[in-house]
Short mmCIF file of C-alpha atoms and ligand atoms in Angstrom, two decimals:
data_model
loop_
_atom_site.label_atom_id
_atom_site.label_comp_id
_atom_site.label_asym_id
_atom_site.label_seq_id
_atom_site.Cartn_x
_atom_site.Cartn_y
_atom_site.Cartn_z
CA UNK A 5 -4.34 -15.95 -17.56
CA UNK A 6 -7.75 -14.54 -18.71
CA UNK A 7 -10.71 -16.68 -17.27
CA UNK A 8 -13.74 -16.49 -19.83
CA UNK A 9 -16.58 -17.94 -18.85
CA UNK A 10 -19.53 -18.30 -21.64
CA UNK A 11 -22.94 -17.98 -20.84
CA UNK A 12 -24.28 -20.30 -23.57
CA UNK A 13 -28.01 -19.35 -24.21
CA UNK A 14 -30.07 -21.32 -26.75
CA UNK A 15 -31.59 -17.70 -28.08
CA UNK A 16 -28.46 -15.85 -28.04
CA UNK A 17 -26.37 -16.97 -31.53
CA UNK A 18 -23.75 -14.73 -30.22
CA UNK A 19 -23.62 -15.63 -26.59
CA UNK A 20 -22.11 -12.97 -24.37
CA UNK A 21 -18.80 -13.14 -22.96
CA UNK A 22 -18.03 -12.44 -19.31
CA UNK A 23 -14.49 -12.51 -17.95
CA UNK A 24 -13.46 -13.04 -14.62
CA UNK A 25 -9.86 -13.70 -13.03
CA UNK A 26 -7.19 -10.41 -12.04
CA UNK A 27 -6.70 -8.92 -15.99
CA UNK A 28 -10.68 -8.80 -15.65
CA UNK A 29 -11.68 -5.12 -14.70
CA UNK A 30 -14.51 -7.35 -12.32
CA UNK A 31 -11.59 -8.12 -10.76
CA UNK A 32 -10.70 -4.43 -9.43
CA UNK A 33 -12.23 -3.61 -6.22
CA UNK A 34 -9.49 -1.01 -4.89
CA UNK A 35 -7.64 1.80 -6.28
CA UNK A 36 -4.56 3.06 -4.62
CA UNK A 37 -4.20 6.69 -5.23
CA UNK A 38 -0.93 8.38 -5.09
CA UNK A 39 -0.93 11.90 -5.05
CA UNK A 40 3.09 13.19 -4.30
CA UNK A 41 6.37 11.20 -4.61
CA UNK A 42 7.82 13.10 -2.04
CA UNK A 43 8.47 11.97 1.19
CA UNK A 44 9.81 13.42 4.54
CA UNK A 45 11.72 9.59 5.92
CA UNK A 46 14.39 8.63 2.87
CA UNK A 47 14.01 4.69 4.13
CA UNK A 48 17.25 2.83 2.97
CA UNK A 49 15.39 0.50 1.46
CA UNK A 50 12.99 3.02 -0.74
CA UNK A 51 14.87 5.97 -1.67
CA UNK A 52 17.98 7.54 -1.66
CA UNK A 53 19.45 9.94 0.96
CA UNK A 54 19.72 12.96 -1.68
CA UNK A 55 19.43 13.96 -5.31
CA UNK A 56 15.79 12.56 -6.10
CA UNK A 57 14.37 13.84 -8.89
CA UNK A 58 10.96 15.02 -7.77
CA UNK A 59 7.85 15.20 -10.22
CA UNK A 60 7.31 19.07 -11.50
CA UNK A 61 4.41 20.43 -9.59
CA UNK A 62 2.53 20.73 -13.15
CA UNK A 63 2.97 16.81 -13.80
CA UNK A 64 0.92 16.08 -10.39
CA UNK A 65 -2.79 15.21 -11.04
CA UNK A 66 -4.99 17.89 -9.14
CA UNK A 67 -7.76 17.32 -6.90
CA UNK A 68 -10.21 17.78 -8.78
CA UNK A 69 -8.24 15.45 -11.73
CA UNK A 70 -7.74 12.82 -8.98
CA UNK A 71 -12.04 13.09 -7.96
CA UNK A 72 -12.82 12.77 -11.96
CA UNK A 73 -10.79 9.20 -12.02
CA UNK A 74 -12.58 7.97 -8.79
CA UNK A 75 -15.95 8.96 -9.98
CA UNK A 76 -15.56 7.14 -12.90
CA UNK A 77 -14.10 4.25 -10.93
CA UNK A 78 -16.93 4.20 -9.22
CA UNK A 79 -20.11 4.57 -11.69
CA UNK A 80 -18.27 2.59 -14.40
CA UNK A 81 -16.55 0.05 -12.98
CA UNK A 82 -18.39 -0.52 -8.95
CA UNK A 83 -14.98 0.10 -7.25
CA UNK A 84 -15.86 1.41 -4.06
CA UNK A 85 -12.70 0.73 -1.86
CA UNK A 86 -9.43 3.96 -2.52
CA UNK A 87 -6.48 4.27 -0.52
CA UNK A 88 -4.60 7.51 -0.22
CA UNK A 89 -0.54 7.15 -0.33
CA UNK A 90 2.48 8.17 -1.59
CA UNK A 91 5.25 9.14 -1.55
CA UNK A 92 4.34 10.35 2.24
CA UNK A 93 0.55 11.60 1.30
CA UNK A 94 0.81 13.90 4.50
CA UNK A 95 3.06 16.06 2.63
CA UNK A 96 0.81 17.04 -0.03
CA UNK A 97 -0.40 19.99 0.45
CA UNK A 98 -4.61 20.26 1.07
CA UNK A 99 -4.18 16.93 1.74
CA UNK A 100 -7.51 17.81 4.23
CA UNK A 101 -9.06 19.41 1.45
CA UNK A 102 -8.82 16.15 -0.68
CA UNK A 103 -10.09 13.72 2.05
CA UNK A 104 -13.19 15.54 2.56
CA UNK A 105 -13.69 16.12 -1.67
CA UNK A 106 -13.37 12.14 -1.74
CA UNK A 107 -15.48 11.93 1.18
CA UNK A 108 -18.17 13.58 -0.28
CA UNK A 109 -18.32 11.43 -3.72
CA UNK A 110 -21.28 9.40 -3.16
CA UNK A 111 -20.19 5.50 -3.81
CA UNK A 112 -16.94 6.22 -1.36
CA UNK A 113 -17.51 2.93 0.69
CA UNK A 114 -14.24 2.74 2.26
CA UNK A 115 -11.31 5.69 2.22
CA UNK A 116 -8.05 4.79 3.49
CA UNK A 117 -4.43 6.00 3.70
CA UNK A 118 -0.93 5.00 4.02
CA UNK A 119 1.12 6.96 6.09
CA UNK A 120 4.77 6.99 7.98
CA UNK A 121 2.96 8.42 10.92
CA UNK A 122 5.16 11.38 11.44
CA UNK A 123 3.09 14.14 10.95
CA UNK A 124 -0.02 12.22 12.61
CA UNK A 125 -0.42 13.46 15.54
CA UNK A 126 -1.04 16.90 14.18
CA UNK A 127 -3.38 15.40 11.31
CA UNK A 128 -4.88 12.42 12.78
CA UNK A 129 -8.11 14.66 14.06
CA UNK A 130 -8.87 16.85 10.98
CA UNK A 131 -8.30 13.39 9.21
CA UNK A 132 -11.24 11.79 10.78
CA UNK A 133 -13.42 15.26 10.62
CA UNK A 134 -12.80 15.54 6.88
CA UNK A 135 -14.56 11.19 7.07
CA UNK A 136 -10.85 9.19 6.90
CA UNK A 137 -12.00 5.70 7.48
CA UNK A 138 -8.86 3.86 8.08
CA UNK A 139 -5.12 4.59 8.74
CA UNK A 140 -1.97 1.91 8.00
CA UNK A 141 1.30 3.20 9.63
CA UNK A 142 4.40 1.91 8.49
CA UNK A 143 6.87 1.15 10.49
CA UNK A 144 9.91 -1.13 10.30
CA UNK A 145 11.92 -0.74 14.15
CA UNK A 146 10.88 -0.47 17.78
CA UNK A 147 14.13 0.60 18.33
CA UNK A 148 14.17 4.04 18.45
CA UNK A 149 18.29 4.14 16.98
CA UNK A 150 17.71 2.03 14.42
CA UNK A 151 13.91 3.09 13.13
CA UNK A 152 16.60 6.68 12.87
CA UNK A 153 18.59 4.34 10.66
CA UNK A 154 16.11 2.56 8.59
CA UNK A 155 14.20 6.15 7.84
CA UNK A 156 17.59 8.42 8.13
CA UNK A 157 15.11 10.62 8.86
CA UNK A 158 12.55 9.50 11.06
CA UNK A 159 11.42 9.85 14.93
CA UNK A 160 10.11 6.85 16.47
CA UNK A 161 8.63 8.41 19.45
CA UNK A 162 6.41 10.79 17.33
CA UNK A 163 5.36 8.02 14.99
CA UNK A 164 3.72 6.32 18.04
CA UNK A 165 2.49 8.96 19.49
CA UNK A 166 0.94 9.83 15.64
CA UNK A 167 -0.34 6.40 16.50
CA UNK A 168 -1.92 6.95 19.94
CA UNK A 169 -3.95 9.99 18.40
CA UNK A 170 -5.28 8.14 15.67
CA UNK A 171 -6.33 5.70 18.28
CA UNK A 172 -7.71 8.70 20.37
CA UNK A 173 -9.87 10.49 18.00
CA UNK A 174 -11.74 7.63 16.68
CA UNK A 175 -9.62 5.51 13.97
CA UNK A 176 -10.85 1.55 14.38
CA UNK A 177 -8.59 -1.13 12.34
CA UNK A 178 -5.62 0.18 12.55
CA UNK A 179 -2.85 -1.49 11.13
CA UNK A 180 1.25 -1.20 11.20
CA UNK A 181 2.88 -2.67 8.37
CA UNK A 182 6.41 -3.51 8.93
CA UNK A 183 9.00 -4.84 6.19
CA UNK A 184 10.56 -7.55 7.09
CA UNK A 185 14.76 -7.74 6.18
CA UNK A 186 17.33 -10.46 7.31
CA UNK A 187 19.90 -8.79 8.94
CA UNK A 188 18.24 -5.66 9.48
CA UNK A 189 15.00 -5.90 11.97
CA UNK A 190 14.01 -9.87 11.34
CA UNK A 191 15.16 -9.63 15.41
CA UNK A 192 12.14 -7.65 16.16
CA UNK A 193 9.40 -9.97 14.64
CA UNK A 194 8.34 -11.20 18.15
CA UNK A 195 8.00 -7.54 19.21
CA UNK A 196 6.15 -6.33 16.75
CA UNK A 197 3.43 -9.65 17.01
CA UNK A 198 4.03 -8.31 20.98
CA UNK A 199 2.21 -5.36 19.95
CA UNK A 200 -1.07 -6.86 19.13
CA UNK A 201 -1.06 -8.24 22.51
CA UNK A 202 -2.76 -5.43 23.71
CA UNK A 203 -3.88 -2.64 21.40
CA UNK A 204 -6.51 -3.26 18.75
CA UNK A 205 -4.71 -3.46 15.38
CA UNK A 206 -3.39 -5.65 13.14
CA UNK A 207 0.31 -5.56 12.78
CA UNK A 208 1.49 -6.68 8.62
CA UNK A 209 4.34 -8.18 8.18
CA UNK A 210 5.48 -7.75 4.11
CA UNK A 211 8.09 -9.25 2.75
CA UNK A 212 10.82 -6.66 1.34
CA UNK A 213 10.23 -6.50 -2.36
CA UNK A 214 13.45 -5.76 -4.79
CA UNK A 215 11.64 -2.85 -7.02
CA UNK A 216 13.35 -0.07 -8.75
CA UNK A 217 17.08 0.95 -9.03
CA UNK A 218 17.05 3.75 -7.27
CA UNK A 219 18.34 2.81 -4.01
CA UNK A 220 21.24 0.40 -5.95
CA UNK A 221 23.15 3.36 -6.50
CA UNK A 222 23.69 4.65 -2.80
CA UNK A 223 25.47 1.62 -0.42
CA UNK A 224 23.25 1.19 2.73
CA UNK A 225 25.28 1.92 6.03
CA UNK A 226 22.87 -0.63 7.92
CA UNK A 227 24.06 -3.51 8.25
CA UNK A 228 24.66 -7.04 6.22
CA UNK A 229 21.62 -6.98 4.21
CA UNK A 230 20.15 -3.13 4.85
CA UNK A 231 19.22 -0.85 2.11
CA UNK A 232 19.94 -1.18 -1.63
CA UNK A 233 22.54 -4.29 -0.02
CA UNK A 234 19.38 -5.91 0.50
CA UNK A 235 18.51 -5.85 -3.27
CA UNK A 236 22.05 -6.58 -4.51
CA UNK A 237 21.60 -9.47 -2.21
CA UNK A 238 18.33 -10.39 -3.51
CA UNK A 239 16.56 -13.81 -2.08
CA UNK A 240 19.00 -13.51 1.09
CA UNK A 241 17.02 -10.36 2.62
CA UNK A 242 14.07 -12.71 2.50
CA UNK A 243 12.41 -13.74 5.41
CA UNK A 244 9.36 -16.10 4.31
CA UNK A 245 6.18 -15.28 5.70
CA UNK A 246 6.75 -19.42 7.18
CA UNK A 247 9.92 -18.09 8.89
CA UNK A 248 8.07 -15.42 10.65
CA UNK A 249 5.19 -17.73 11.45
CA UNK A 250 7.25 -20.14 12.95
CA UNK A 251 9.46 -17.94 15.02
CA UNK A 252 6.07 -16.02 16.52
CA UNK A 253 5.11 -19.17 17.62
CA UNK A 254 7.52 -20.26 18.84
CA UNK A 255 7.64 -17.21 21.66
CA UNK A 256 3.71 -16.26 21.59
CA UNK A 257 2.32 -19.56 20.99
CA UNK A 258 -0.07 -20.76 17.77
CA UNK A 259 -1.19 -18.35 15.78
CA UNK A 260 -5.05 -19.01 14.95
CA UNK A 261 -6.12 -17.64 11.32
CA UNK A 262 -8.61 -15.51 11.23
CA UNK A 263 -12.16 -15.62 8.65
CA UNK A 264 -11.04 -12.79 5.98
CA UNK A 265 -14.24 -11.65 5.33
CA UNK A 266 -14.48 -10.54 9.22
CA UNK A 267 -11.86 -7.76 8.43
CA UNK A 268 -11.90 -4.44 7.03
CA UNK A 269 -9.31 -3.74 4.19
CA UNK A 270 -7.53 -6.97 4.82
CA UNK A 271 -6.24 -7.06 1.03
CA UNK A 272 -3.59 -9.71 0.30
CA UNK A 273 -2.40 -10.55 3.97
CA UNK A 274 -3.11 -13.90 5.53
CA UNK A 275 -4.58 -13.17 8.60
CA UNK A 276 -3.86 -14.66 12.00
CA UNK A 277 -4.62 -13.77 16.20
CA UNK A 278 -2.32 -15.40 18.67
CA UNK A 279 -4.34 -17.88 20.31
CA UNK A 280 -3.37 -16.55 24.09
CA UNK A 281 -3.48 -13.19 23.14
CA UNK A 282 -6.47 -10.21 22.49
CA UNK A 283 -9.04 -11.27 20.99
CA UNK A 284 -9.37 -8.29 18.61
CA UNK A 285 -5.78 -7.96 17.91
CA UNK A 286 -4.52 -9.30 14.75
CA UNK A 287 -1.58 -10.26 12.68
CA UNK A 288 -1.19 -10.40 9.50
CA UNK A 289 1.13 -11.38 6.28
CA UNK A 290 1.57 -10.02 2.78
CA UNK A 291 3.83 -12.49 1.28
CA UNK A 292 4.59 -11.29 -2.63
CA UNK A 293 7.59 -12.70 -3.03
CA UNK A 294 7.38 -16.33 -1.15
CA UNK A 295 3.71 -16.98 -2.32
CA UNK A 296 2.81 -14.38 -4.96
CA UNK A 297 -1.24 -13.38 -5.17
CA UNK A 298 -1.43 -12.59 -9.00
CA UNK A 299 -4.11 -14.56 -9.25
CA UNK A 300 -6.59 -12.73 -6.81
CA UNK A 301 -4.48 -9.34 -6.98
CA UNK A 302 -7.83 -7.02 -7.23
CA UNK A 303 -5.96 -3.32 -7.11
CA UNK A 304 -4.77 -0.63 -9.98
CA UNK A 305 -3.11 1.79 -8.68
CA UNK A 306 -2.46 5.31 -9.73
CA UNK A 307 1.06 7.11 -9.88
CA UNK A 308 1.07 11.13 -8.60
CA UNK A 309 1.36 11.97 -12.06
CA UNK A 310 -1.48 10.44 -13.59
CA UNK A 311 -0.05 6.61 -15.06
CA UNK A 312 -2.31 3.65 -13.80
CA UNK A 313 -0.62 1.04 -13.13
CA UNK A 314 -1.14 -3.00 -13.46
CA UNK A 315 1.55 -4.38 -11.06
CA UNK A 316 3.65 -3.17 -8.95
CA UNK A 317 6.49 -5.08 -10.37
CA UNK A 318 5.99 -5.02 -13.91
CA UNK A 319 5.36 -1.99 -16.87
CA UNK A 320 1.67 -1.99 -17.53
CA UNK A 321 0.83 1.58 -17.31
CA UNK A 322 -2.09 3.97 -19.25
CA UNK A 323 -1.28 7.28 -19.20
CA UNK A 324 -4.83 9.23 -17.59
CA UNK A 325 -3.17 12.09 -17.46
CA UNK A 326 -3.16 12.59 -20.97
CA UNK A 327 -6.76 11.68 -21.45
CA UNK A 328 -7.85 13.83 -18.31
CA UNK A 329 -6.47 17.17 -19.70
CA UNK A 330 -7.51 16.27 -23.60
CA UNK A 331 -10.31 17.97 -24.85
CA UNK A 332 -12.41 15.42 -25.02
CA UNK A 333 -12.25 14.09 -21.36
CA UNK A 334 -14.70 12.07 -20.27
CA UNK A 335 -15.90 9.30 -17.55
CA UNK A 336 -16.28 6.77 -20.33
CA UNK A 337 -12.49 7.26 -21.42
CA UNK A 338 -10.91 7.06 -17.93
CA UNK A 339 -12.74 3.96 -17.45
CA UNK A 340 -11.75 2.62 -20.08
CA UNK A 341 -8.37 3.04 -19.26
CA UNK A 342 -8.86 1.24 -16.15
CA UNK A 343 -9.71 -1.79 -18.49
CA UNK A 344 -7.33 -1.46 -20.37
CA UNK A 345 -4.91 -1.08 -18.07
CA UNK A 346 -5.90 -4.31 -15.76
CA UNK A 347 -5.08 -6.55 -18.95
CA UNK A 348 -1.80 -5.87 -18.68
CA UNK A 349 -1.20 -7.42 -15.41
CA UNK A 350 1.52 -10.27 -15.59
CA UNK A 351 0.16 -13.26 -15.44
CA UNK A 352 2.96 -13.81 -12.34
CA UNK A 353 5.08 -11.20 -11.14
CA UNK A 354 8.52 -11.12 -12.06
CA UNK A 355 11.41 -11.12 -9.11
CA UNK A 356 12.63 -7.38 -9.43
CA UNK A 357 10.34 -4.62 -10.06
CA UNK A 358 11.12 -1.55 -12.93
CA UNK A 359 9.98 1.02 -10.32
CA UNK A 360 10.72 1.84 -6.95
CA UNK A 361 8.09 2.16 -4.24
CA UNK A 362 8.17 5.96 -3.60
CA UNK A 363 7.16 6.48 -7.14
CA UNK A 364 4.23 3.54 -7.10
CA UNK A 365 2.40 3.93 -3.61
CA UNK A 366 3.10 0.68 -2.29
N1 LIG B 5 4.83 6.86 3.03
C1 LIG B 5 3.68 6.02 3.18
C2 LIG B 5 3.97 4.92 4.18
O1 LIG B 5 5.05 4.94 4.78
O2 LIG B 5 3.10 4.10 4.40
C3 LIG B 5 3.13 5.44 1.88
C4 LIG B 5 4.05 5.01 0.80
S1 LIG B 5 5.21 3.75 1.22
C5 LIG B 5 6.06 3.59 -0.33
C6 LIG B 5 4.16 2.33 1.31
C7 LIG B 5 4.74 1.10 1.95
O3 LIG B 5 5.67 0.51 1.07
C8 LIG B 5 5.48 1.33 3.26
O4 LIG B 5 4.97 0.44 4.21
C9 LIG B 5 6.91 0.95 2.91
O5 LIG B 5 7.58 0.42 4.02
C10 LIG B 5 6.69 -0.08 1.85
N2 LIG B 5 7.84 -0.34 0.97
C11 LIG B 5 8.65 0.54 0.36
N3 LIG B 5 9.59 -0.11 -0.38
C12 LIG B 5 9.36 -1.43 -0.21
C13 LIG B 5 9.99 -2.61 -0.70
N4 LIG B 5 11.03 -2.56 -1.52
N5 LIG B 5 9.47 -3.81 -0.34
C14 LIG B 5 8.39 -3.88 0.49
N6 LIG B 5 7.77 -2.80 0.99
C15 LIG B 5 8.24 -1.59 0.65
#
């Protein structure tokens, strides 16, 4: 729904029109950038084990492509806040190069990135030189077997210590996100909240979302609900952000929530500390499916090959691509896009997205 609200001036016969609410470009205060759909973990749940079609390395904006749509986020539209993901964004190549580019594009208030974590404790240092703010690592097991499972792929051992050295070379607010799947890790909630016992982050908990088709093709081999099982099965790999709460508490005692405006890049989650636990540590809940947050979503995103994007569920995409390698290019076109684009947000999600996560950024 489009909010208008009229400023009705006794001098003005035409009185101006101002539009709030999410399909308002007001509304936008991050972009999430996604510069490759490639990824080194093939996560049961995201993508299949083999035979993805990657983008063509022409399709793929370029850095300098990918600076023009930020600066005009940013001196047409007051968006301030960009997060760098993927795909797995530490497989792009110059991904160093890019940070410090962004970095240097006056307006960048806050520049964060999404990351599995692998290849961390290699980049988490040249991150922070190149002015990183903030890191998110995903991960979805703290068992090291079945994080090998979940990722087919993965190493748990060198996503944490990825994690330590982000910790150790100066990265503040860092956050885990985990996805949260009946059947698959839903007996690991308790460790996970265990976690913010005693480091200083905020560990997400976000419900698994059924997006794309991808992963339908290719039977998981984890378990009742795991991988594309979980989609077929739909609302049963569900575990409500109340379900979580309640078993949390249950082992860690109440969970105290936490003034938002207090926390950097807290987005959608509801926030929460356990009352006996750290102080600083914090836990958090982004709950799309069991309490959807249309109404105050306040993101575009941008696909690797140039489409912005309105939802991650639902169609809604602009093509900047096209209008970045036109002719007639300019700041005033890509930001119109971005208004454009941010009408076409669904007024509610729907329950299955048209696109899988790899290809959207999360
Ligand atoms: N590779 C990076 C990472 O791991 O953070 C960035 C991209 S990844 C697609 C972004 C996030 O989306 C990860 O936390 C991942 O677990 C999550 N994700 C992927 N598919 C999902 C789904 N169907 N439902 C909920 N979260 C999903």
């Amino acid at each position: 729904m489009i909010h208008v609200v009229r400023l009705s001036l006794l001098n003005f016969p035409t009185a101006p029109v101002l539009e709030t609410g999410p399909t308002s470009i007001g509304a936008v205060r991050v972009l999430r950038i996604s510069i490759t759909d490639r990824c080194n973990f093939r996560c049961v749940y995201c993508m299949p084990e083999d035979g993805v079609q990657w983008l063509p390395k022409d399709d793929l904006l370029n850095f300098e492509e990918i600076e023009q749509i930020v600066r005009a986020a940013i001196e047409v539209h007051g968006i301030r806040r960009f997060k760098i993901t993927g795909g797995e964004p530490t497989v792009r190549r110059g991904l160093i190069e890019l940070i410090g580019r962004l970095r240097r594009v006056p307006g960048v208030d806050d520049l964060s990135m999404t990351t599995n974590g692998l290849l961390l404790n290699d980049l988490a240092e040249p991150l922070r030189q190149a002015g990183l703010d903030r890191i998110t690592v995903s991960i979805d097991s703290l068992q090291p077997e079945r994080f090998r499972r979940i990722t087919r792929t993965g190493d748990l051992a060198t996503v944490m210590q990825g994690l330590d050295r982000a910790t150790d070379v100066g990265f503040h607010s860092l956050k885990i996100n985990c996805v949260t799947m009946r059947g698959v890790n839903d007996d690991e909630l308790v460790d996970f909240a265990r976690l913010s016992l005693d480091r200083q982050l905020t560990v997400r908990f976000i419900e698994y979302m059924p997006l794309g088709d991808a992963a339908l093709m290719h039977r998981s081999e984890i378990g009742p609900a795991g991988g594309c099982q979980a989609q077929d099965r739909g609302a049963d790999s569900l575990i409500s952000e109340g379900e979580v709460r309640e078993r949390i508490e249950r082992e860690l005692g109440p969970l105290v929530p936490v003034n938002r405006s207090s926390e950097a890049g807290v987005g959608p989650a509801n926030v929460y500390r356990l009352a006996n636990g750290n102080p600083q540590g914090r836990i958090g809940f982004i709950s799309a499916m069991s309490a959807p947050f249309c109404a105050t979503c306040n993101r575009l995103r941008l696909t690797a090959d140039g489409l912005l994007r309105s939802c991650l569920f639902d169609g809604g995409e602009v093509d900047v691509r096209a209008i970045l390698r036109s002719p007639n290019s300019s700041a005033a076109r890509l930001a119109q896009a971005m208004t454009d684009c941010v009408r076409l947000k669904p007024e509610t999600h729907s329950g299955h997205g048209n696109q899988q996560m790899s290809r959207l950024g999360g």
